[in-house]
C-alpha angles and dihedrals in degrees: 000000000000126000090249090057092054092046091052091043097050093044094050093041094051091047093050095042091051090052094046095047092044093051092045093051091046091051092047093049091048092050091046091050091049091047093050092046093045095086101103136078126300108246101184121125091250091054091050090051091052091050091051092048094047092047092052091047092051094046097047104024103034134226095309093055091050091049091053090047093051091049089050092051091047089063093048131075093253135112112284116241122205126215112197123181128212091273091059093251119140114225094236094035092251122155124246140171123261090227093059092045092051090048091050092049092052091049091049092051089052089052093243118166093226091071131022136191112212120194117200127210092252090062098258119133130199132190112214122200144132110244121229097205100119096270093103094052106131086347091282133097121214109213092207090063093060128082119202116236132186116288093033095282121138132208126203115241121180120228123231108260096244098159096052088048093052090046091051091050092051092047091046090051092051096045093043089054092047094048092046090050092046093055100035098047098069091042091053089048090053091046091053091047092051090051091052091047091050088054091055100264098130096161091076115119128188107179092089090054093055092078120209096323118132108198143101092286090056089049088051089054091053090047090052091052090051090049093048091047091050093048091048090051092048092048091050090047090051091050091049091046092054090047092051093045092051090047094048092048096043095063098056090040090054091050091048091051090048091050091050090051091050090049089060091049096043110026091171089067094053094120094059093046092049089053089052092049090049091051093051092045090053090051091053090046091052092049093050090047093052091047091051091050092048092047092051092048094049093047093047092240090130110081109205109230103203125203135164112271136171116247092209094059092043093052092044091056092047094049093045092055094042093049091079092061092042092055091057087064095036090246128150127219115212120188127194117196118161096188139008103258126196122227135188110228150097106286099213093049094047090046091055094044095052093039090056089058093047093047089047089055090050091048096051100030120098122255118270092023135125129245114205120206113191124186118189142149125244110213094196097065104016092242134138111226121204112193122192114191128183133179097236129125093267123215136285113280091240090057098053095097095035095058089077090061121092117272093006116130130177113263090238090061102038092123095051117112112253144093101247093236101104099083091044088057090047092055093049093048095047093048090048086058091052091256138121136229127198136172130212141168122248121223126261093009136341145069130243135194118194121200119191121196132175114269117236103179140273130303115245093208 
């Protein structure tokens, strides 16, 4: 058992034992008090009726009739009435307490109906009363609750409730153990899972081991599973990222090494080989630059400095720069912009994000095709939507979400030159501007990227 189990167990056990012992002592003291105080005369209506009946029997039937009546009552489940003569002798030789007899005599002298003193013609006198000394409790007297005193009198004394106390202790022990186990088990499961996760075992899951419980500890188990799943995904992504980076850098490095080897073999072609080395070095520099930008965006190191900018001017600059690449494939860029909208954002970041989408459409679109760029405002959600559509083959439906991850390219464009980082940068930039970017295929043919950005008004120019 764990330390937490014993802490729970001892705390709950002490709390329950304190409650059980306290209640037992309180009940015992109450019963003892009642027993000690129960030494007087019964004053209930039934006791008064018995006294009246016994007095009439004694007056009109004599001692023998009263004796027969008392014997009859003694065999019946009724209160037991005592008849005590002037010598202190009870008619049926039953014991009584001096306190109850003194109380009955005082009541009889005051002519109370709860006790009567009957004088017979032969000079004998009897005091009739029903004692309230515990012997009439539930119409049965327990001999173990009486203690014999001098003169034959008895006094009721309550026993300490030992058996209820022992039962309470046993029940407290069982329930304390169950409660301690109920609370400590899921915590121990989580502790073991955290140890495994810290040792690199991120595929561990604990929600299924929580059973059918529905509480905060179960929620904690589900949260741990979500955390472990996220960490496992991030670790896998990091591993894939390192793999892709090494792959992307290895190819230009291999070509540089090959060019250097050819330089040594053919020194007269050094100019051509130097141009090749410069090209490959620029490609590696571009890759490293894009990775640094993506890393800074993902880590939040880039603080977006927003300013008011015109969408028309931004899109005009992007299309003007992209037109050079489009002309090499005999492609046309068509833009539709109904009004000059204003946006809040950092111009250079938005420029790069949207340009990546346009250049991606040029790269994967077929020759002699048209790329449509539509800018419009959605009144329902106060967003500006920039839609870039090409006439390419699109991507597989399962790859639509993955193309915004680093080094992921559509299968249809796997042979196209590029690093696969541009759309990942686009996603990070747009989300940093409280926007959203999605990709979808167009039927029967085509590919579309939709960028949504917050709307800030219209330009007055």
